[in-house]
Coordinates of C-alpha atoms in Angstrom, one line a residue:
F1 CA -108.0 141.1 -63.7
Y2 CA -108.0 137.9 -65.6
P3 CA -111.3 136.5 -66.9
R4 CA -112.1 133.3 -65.1
G5 CA -113.4 131.4 -68.1
L6 CA -110.5 132.5 -70.3
F7 CA -108.0 131.3 -67.7
F8 CA -109.5 127.9 -67.2
E9 CA -109.8 127.3 -70.9
N10 CA -106.1 128.3 -71.4
Q11 CA -105.2 126.0 -68.5
Y12 CA -107.1 123.1 -70.0
Q13 CA -105.4 123.6 -73.4
V14 CA -101.9 123.6 -71.8
L15 CA -102.6 120.6 -69.7
S16 CA -104.0 118.8 -72.8
R17 CA -100.6 119.2 -74.4
V18 CA -98.5 117.8 -71.5
L19 CA -100.8 115.1 -70.1
P20 CA -102.0 111.9 -71.9
P21 CA -105.3 112.6 -73.7
P22 CA -108.2 112.6 -73.2
L23 CA -108.6 114.8 -70.1
K24 CA -111.8 115.3 -68.2
V25 CA -112.3 118.3 -65.9
I26 CA -113.8 117.1 -62.6
H27 CA -113.8 120.4 -60.7
R28 CA -112.8 124.0 -61.1
G29 CA -112.6 126.6 -58.3
E30 CA -110.9 129.7 -57.2
D31 CA -110.2 131.8 -54.1
A32 CA -107.9 134.7 -53.1
T33 CA -104.8 132.6 -53.5
S34 CA -105.4 130.5 -56.6
M35 CA -107.5 129.2 -59.4
A36 CA -107.4 125.4 -59.6
S37 CA -108.6 122.5 -61.7
V38 CA -109.0 118.8 -60.9
V39 CA -108.6 116.8 -64.0
E40 CA -109.0 113.1 -64.7
I41 CA -106.7 111.2 -67.1
E42 CA -109.2 108.8 -68.7
K43 CA -106.6 106.3 -69.9
A44 CA -104.4 106.2 -66.8
F45 CA -105.5 103.8 -64.1
F46 CA -104.3 102.7 -60.7
H47 CA -105.4 100.3 -57.9
Y48 CA -107.0 102.0 -55.0
V49 CA -108.1 100.5 -51.6
D50 CA -111.7 101.4 -50.6
P51 CA -112.3 100.3 -46.9
T52 CA -115.8 99.3 -47.9
R53 CA -114.7 96.9 -50.6
A54 CA -113.2 93.5 -50.2
E55 CA -110.6 94.0 -52.9
P56 CA -108.6 96.9 -54.4
V57 CA -110.5 98.7 -57.2
L58 CA -109.2 100.1 -60.5
V59 CA -109.8 103.8 -60.8
R60 CA -108.6 106.7 -63.0
H61 CA -105.8 109.0 -62.1
R62 CA -106.8 112.5 -61.0
D63 CA -104.6 115.6 -60.4
I64 CA -104.9 119.1 -59.0
F65 CA -103.3 122.0 -60.9
H66 CA -103.2 125.5 -59.6
S67 CA -102.8 128.8 -61.5
N68 CA -99.0 128.8 -61.1
W69 CA -99.1 125.5 -63.0
R70 CA -97.9 123.5 -60.1
G71 CA -99.5 120.1 -59.4
V72 CA -100.6 119.7 -55.8
G73 CA -101.3 116.2 -54.5
G74 CA -103.2 114.1 -56.9
T75 CA -103.5 110.3 -57.1
G76 CA -100.1 109.7 -58.5
I77 CA -98.6 110.0 -55.0
Y78 CA -101.3 107.9 -53.4
L79 CA -99.0 105.1 -52.3
W80 CA -96.2 107.5 -51.2
S81 CA -98.6 109.5 -49.0
V82 CA -100.0 106.3 -47.5
T83 CA -96.5 104.9 -46.7
G84 CA -95.3 108.2 -45.2
A85 CA -98.3 108.3 -42.8
Y86 CA -97.7 104.8 -41.7
L87 CA -93.9 105.4 -41.4
A88 CA -94.5 108.2 -38.9
S89 CA -95.8 105.6 -36.4
P90 CA -92.7 103.3 -36.2
L91 CA -90.3 106.4 -36.3
H92 CA -92.2 107.8 -33.3
P93 CA -93.9 105.2 -31.1
E94 CA -96.5 107.6 -29.7
P95 CA -97.3 110.4 -32.2
R96 CA -100.0 111.9 -30.1
K97 CA -99.7 115.5 -31.3
V98 CA -99.0 115.9 -35.0
L99 CA -98.6 119.0 -37.2
L100 CA -99.1 118.9 -41.0
I101 CA -97.6 121.9 -42.8
G102 CA -99.3 121.5 -46.2
Y103 CA -102.5 119.6 -46.7
G104 CA -101.9 118.6 -50.3
S105 CA -104.3 115.9 -51.5
G106 CA -105.4 115.1 -47.9
R107 CA -104.2 111.5 -48.1
L108 CA -101.6 111.9 -45.3
L109 CA -104.2 113.3 -43.0
T110 CA -106.8 110.6 -43.8
T111 CA -104.2 107.8 -43.3
L112 CA -103.0 109.2 -40.0
L113 CA -106.5 109.4 -38.7
R114 CA -107.1 105.7 -39.6
L115 CA -104.0 104.7 -37.6
D116 CA -105.8 106.0 -34.5
R117 CA -102.6 106.9 -32.7
A118 CA -102.8 110.7 -32.8
H119 CA -104.8 112.5 -30.2
S120 CA -104.6 115.8 -32.2
I121 CA -103.6 116.7 -35.7
E122 CA -103.2 120.3 -36.7
V123 CA -103.2 121.3 -40.3
A124 CA -101.6 124.5 -41.6
E125 CA -102.5 125.1 -45.3
I126 CA -102.5 128.4 -47.2
N127 CA -104.8 127.4 -50.0
R128 CA -108.4 126.8 -49.2
Q129 CA -109.0 125.2 -52.7
N130 CA -107.0 122.2 -51.6
F131 CA -109.6 121.2 -49.1
V132 CA -112.3 121.3 -51.7
N133 CA -110.2 119.7 -54.4
S134 CA -109.2 116.7 -52.2
S135 CA -112.8 115.6 -52.0
H136 CA -112.5 114.6 -55.7
L137 CA -109.5 112.3 -55.0
Y138 CA -111.2 109.1 -53.8
L139 CA -111.3 110.1 -50.1
D140 CA -113.9 111.4 -47.7
A141 CA -112.2 114.8 -47.1
E142 CA -115.1 116.3 -45.4
R143 CA -115.2 113.5 -42.8
A144 CA -111.5 113.8 -42.2
L145 CA -111.5 117.6 -41.8
S146 CA -114.5 117.5 -39.4
D147 CA -112.9 114.8 -37.2
P148 CA -112.8 116.2 -33.6
R149 CA -109.0 115.4 -33.5
V150 CA -108.3 117.7 -36.4
S151 CA -107.9 121.5 -36.4
V152 CA -107.3 123.5 -39.5
T153 CA -105.7 126.9 -39.9
V154 CA -105.7 128.6 -43.3
T155 CA -102.3 130.3 -43.1
D156 CA -98.7 130.0 -44.2
G157 CA -97.0 127.2 -42.3
R158 CA -94.0 129.2 -41.3
N159 CA -96.1 131.9 -39.8
F160 CA -98.1 129.2 -38.0
L161 CA -94.9 127.9 -36.3
L162 CA -93.8 131.5 -35.4
L163 CA -97.1 132.0 -33.5
A164 CA -97.4 128.5 -32.0
R165 CA -94.8 129.3 -29.3
E166 CA -96.5 127.3 -26.6
R167 CA -97.2 124.2 -28.7
K168 CA -95.1 121.1 -28.9
Y169 CA -95.5 118.1 -31.3
E170 CA -94.2 114.6 -31.5
V171 CA -94.3 114.7 -35.3
I172 CA -94.1 117.6 -37.7
V173 CA -94.7 116.7 -41.4
V174 CA -93.6 119.3 -44.0
D175 CA -95.3 118.7 -47.4
V176 CA -95.2 121.9 -49.3
G177 CA -94.5 120.6 -52.8
G178 CA -90.8 120.2 -52.8
L179 CA -87.8 122.5 -53.3
S180 CA -89.1 124.0 -56.5
G181 CA -89.2 127.8 -55.9
E182 CA -92.2 130.1 -55.7
G183 CA -91.7 130.5 -52.0
T184 CA -91.3 126.8 -51.0
E185 CA -87.5 127.3 -50.8
F186 CA -88.0 129.1 -47.5
F187 CA -89.3 125.8 -46.0
Y188 CA -85.9 124.2 -46.6
T189 CA -83.7 126.7 -44.8
Q190 CA -81.8 126.5 -41.5
E191 CA -84.0 129.1 -39.9
F192 CA -87.2 127.3 -40.8
L193 CA -85.8 123.9 -39.5
E194 CA -84.8 125.6 -36.3
L195 CA -88.4 126.7 -35.9
C196 CA -89.5 123.2 -36.3
R197 CA -87.0 121.9 -33.8
Q198 CA -88.1 124.4 -31.2
R199 CA -91.7 123.1 -31.6
L200 CA -90.8 119.5 -31.1
E201 CA -91.0 117.4 -27.9
P202 CA -87.5 116.1 -26.9
D203 CA -88.1 112.8 -28.7
G204 CA -90.0 114.4 -31.6
I205 CA -89.2 114.2 -35.3
V206 CA -89.6 116.3 -38.4
M207 CA -90.5 114.5 -41.7
T208 CA -89.7 116.4 -44.9
W209 CA -89.1 115.0 -48.4
M210 CA -87.2 115.4 -51.6
G211 CA -87.2 113.8 -55.0
L212 CA -84.2 111.5 -55.9
G213 CA -83.1 113.8 -58.7
Q214 CA -82.6 116.8 -56.4
L215 CA -81.4 114.8 -53.4
T216 CA -78.4 113.5 -55.4
A217 CA -77.6 116.9 -56.9
R218 CA -76.3 120.1 -55.5
P219 CA -79.7 121.2 -53.9
G220 CA -80.0 117.8 -52.1
W221 CA -76.5 117.9 -50.7
S222 CA -77.1 121.4 -49.4
Y223 CA -80.4 120.4 -47.8
Q224 CA -78.9 117.3 -46.1
K225 CA -76.1 119.5 -44.7
T226 CA -78.7 122.1 -43.6
M227 CA -80.8 119.4 -41.8
A228 CA -77.6 118.1 -40.1
S229 CA -76.7 121.6 -38.9
V230 CA -80.0 121.7 -37.0
F231 CA -80.8 118.1 -35.9
D232 CA -78.6 115.7 -33.9
E233 CA -79.6 112.9 -36.3
V234 CA -80.8 112.9 -39.9
T235 CA -81.9 109.8 -41.7
L236 CA -83.2 109.1 -45.2
W237 CA -86.0 106.7 -46.0
W238 CA -87.3 105.5 -49.4
G239 CA -90.8 106.6 -50.3
T240 CA -92.3 103.1 -51.0
R241 CA -91.1 99.7 -51.9
E242 CA -92.8 99.9 -55.3
M243 CA -91.1 101.8 -58.1
S244 CA -93.6 104.5 -59.0
S245 CA -92.9 106.6 -56.0
S246 CA -89.9 105.0 -54.2
G247 CA -87.8 108.0 -55.4
Y248 CA -89.6 110.5 -53.2
L249 CA -87.4 110.0 -50.1
W250 CA -88.4 111.1 -46.6
V251 CA -85.7 113.2 -44.9
V252 CA -86.2 112.8 -41.1
G253 CA -84.7 115.0 -38.4
A254 CA -84.6 114.1 -34.8
N255 CA -83.2 115.7 -31.6
Q256 CA -81.8 112.4 -30.4
P257 CA -80.6 109.1 -32.0
L258 CA -83.4 107.5 -33.9
E259 CA -84.0 103.8 -33.0
V260 CA -87.1 101.8 -34.0
D261 CA -88.2 99.1 -31.7
Y262 CA -88.9 96.1 -34.0
A263 CA -91.2 94.4 -31.4
Q264 CA -93.4 97.5 -31.4
L265 CA -93.3 97.6 -35.1
E266 CA -94.6 94.0 -35.2
Q267 CA -97.4 95.0 -32.8
T268 CA -98.3 98.0 -34.9
W269 CA -98.5 95.7 -38.0
G270 CA -100.6 93.2 -36.1
D271 CA -103.1 95.9 -35.1
L272 CA -103.8 96.9 -38.7
E273 CA -107.1 96.2 -40.4
E274 CA -107.3 94.1 -43.6
F275 CA -107.9 97.2 -45.8
Q276 CA -104.8 98.9 -44.3
R277 CA -102.6 95.8 -45.1
Q278 CA -104.0 95.8 -48.7
E279 CA -103.1 99.4 -49.0
L280 CA -99.6 98.8 -47.8
A281 CA -99.2 95.7 -50.0
L282 CA -99.9 97.9 -53.1
A283 CA -96.9 100.0 -51.8
G284 CA -94.8 96.8 -51.7
L285 CA -95.0 96.5 -47.9
E286 CA -96.1 93.1 -46.8
G287 CA -94.8 92.9 -43.3
P288 CA -93.0 94.8 -40.5
E289 CA -89.6 93.9 -42.0
D290 CA -90.5 95.8 -45.1
F291 CA -91.0 99.0 -43.1
A292 CA -87.5 98.6 -41.6
S293 CA -86.1 97.9 -45.1
L294 CA -87.1 101.4 -46.3
F295 CA -84.2 102.8 -44.4
A296 CA -81.6 104.3 -46.8
T297 CA -78.9 106.0 -44.8
R298 CA -77.9 108.4 -42.1
V299 CA -76.7 111.7 -43.6
A300 CA -73.4 111.5 -41.7
D301 CA -72.7 107.8 -42.2
P302 CA -70.0 108.5 -43.5
V303 CA -69.9 112.1 -44.9
P304 CA -69.5 112.1 -48.7
R305 CA -67.3 114.7 -50.3
H306 CA -70.2 116.4 -52.0
L307 CA -71.9 116.8 -48.6
S308 CA -68.9 118.3 -46.9
E309 CA -68.5 120.8 -49.7
A310 CA -72.1 121.8 -49.8
R311 CA -73.4 125.1 -48.5
I312 CA -76.0 125.5 -45.8
L313 CA -79.3 126.9 -47.0
T314 CA -80.4 130.1 -45.2
D315 CA -83.2 132.7 -45.5
L316 CA -80.6 135.1 -47.0
H317 CA -79.2 132.5 -49.3
P318 CA -81.9 129.8 -50.0
H319 CA -81.8 127.5 -53.0
H320 CA -82.8 129.3 -56.2
P321 CA -84.1 126.8 -58.8
V322 CA -83.1 127.5 -62.4
H323 CA -85.7 127.0 -65.1
G324 CA -85.7 127.1 -68.9
R325 CA -82.5 127.4 -71.0
G326 CA -80.4 128.3 -68.0
K327 CA -81.3 125.1 -66.2
E328 CA -78.7 124.0 -63.7
R329 CA -76.3 121.4 -65.1
V330 CA -76.3 117.9 -63.7
D331 CA -73.0 116.8 -62.2
P332 CA -72.6 113.1 -63.0
G333 CA -70.1 112.7 -60.1
S334 CA -72.7 114.1 -57.7
R335 CA -75.3 111.7 -59.0
T336 CA -73.0 108.7 -58.7
A337 CA -71.9 109.7 -55.2
G338 CA -75.5 110.2 -54.1
M339 CA -76.7 106.9 -55.4
N340 CA -73.8 105.1 -53.8
H341 CA -74.6 106.8 -50.5
L342 CA -78.3 105.7 -50.7
L343 CA -77.7 102.2 -52.0
N344 CA -75.0 101.1 -49.6
A345 CA -76.1 97.7 -48.1
N346 CA -73.7 97.9 -45.2
R347 CA -75.5 100.7 -43.2
R348 CA -76.4 99.9 -39.6
L349 CA -80.2 99.8 -39.4
P350 CA -81.7 102.0 -36.8
V351 CA -83.9 99.1 -35.7
S352 CA -83.4 97.3 -32.3
G353 CA -84.2 93.6 -32.2
A354 CA -84.5 93.3 -36.0
P355 CA -84.4 89.7 -37.2
A356 CA -82.1 88.6 -40.1
R357 CA -84.9 88.8 -42.6
V358 CA -85.0 92.6 -42.3
V359 CA -81.5 92.8 -43.6
Q360 CA -82.3 90.2 -46.4
R361 CA -85.4 92.2 -47.4
R362 CA -83.4 95.4 -47.5
Q363 CA -80.7 93.9 -49.6
Q364 CA -83.3 92.6 -52.1
F365 CA -84.9 96.0 -52.2
L366 CA -81.6 97.8 -52.8
Q367 CA -80.9 95.4 -55.7
T368 CA -84.3 96.3 -57.2
L369 CA -83.5 100.0 -56.7
N370 CA -80.1 99.7 -58.3
Q371 CA -81.6 98.0 -61.4
R372 CA -84.2 100.7 -61.6
Y373 CA -82.1 103.8 -61.1
T374 CA -78.5 103.0 -62.2
G375 CA -77.9 104.5 -65.6
E376 CA -81.4 106.0 -65.8
R377 CA -82.5 109.6 -65.5
Y378 CA -84.3 110.1 -62.3
E379 CA -86.3 113.1 -61.1

């Protein structure tokens, strides 16, 4: 038994040493799985789009921290979450049935609902506290969770898939906090991805993600190879066109070749409301061509040496992150090969009917990414 007050005080003291001061505690709560705090960083601001306001507003950053010291959601990934939700629509033209494994900050769910494409969205989340915490992150979480299209199951996402044998989805989004251990490594194995594939419609897609630092290191090569062992086509997409969260890449698996219809992408863009375009503009997306320019590469186009030499991640042999003094060494050659693979401007875009400006916008974006990441340390 750990005294509640003592734990939260210790958590606050530790966070005060690693986050910019001063910190303000917005909410504290606990359940059977975790004790969590929502903290506000009073000197860190970002622009946020409120649908009821004419212009984006400046608000303070807020983050959720659980008793295992992991951050969950928070406003730092606001633009990444928004972009990912909008990206699901062009990658699958009719995402009627969607499954979210991991609720996080709730931003993905809220944005998907605003797109008004999905007929049903199922959410599998193991931690009840995240539903409460998300209401403190500048969104109406209660309204989203009570939407008649939404059903929530408090459970482990993998068990949910095992039991959902009769269900099929157009889109499955896996957002469990990245490949960082503490159980999340079992959401990156061949067996889990096979489960996802079995629950997809024939034209369905699975959207997962990985940070640039891991994606261009040994864990990332292994994960890309694992995805390619399960899905017929695996593509990588940049997180946003702005630099704060561009490096959280979407890894998308499909049972058949992925091809975005540019005419439909234009129609989707034309149907957006003004506040939605403002939100996307903050993420560096100012037109349908910018969505297409987020494409990075196909995993097997061509196969880099580091990918061919990587091992497949399985339940018996998942990725085991190394922390502390024994932290896994970074292979500079792997980083270079990974960045070259992602920043190659000669990839064929999986977009039919794309005008020349799509290629131009992608080349401009790749130049910006190259300036941002080449020679720098990226996580």
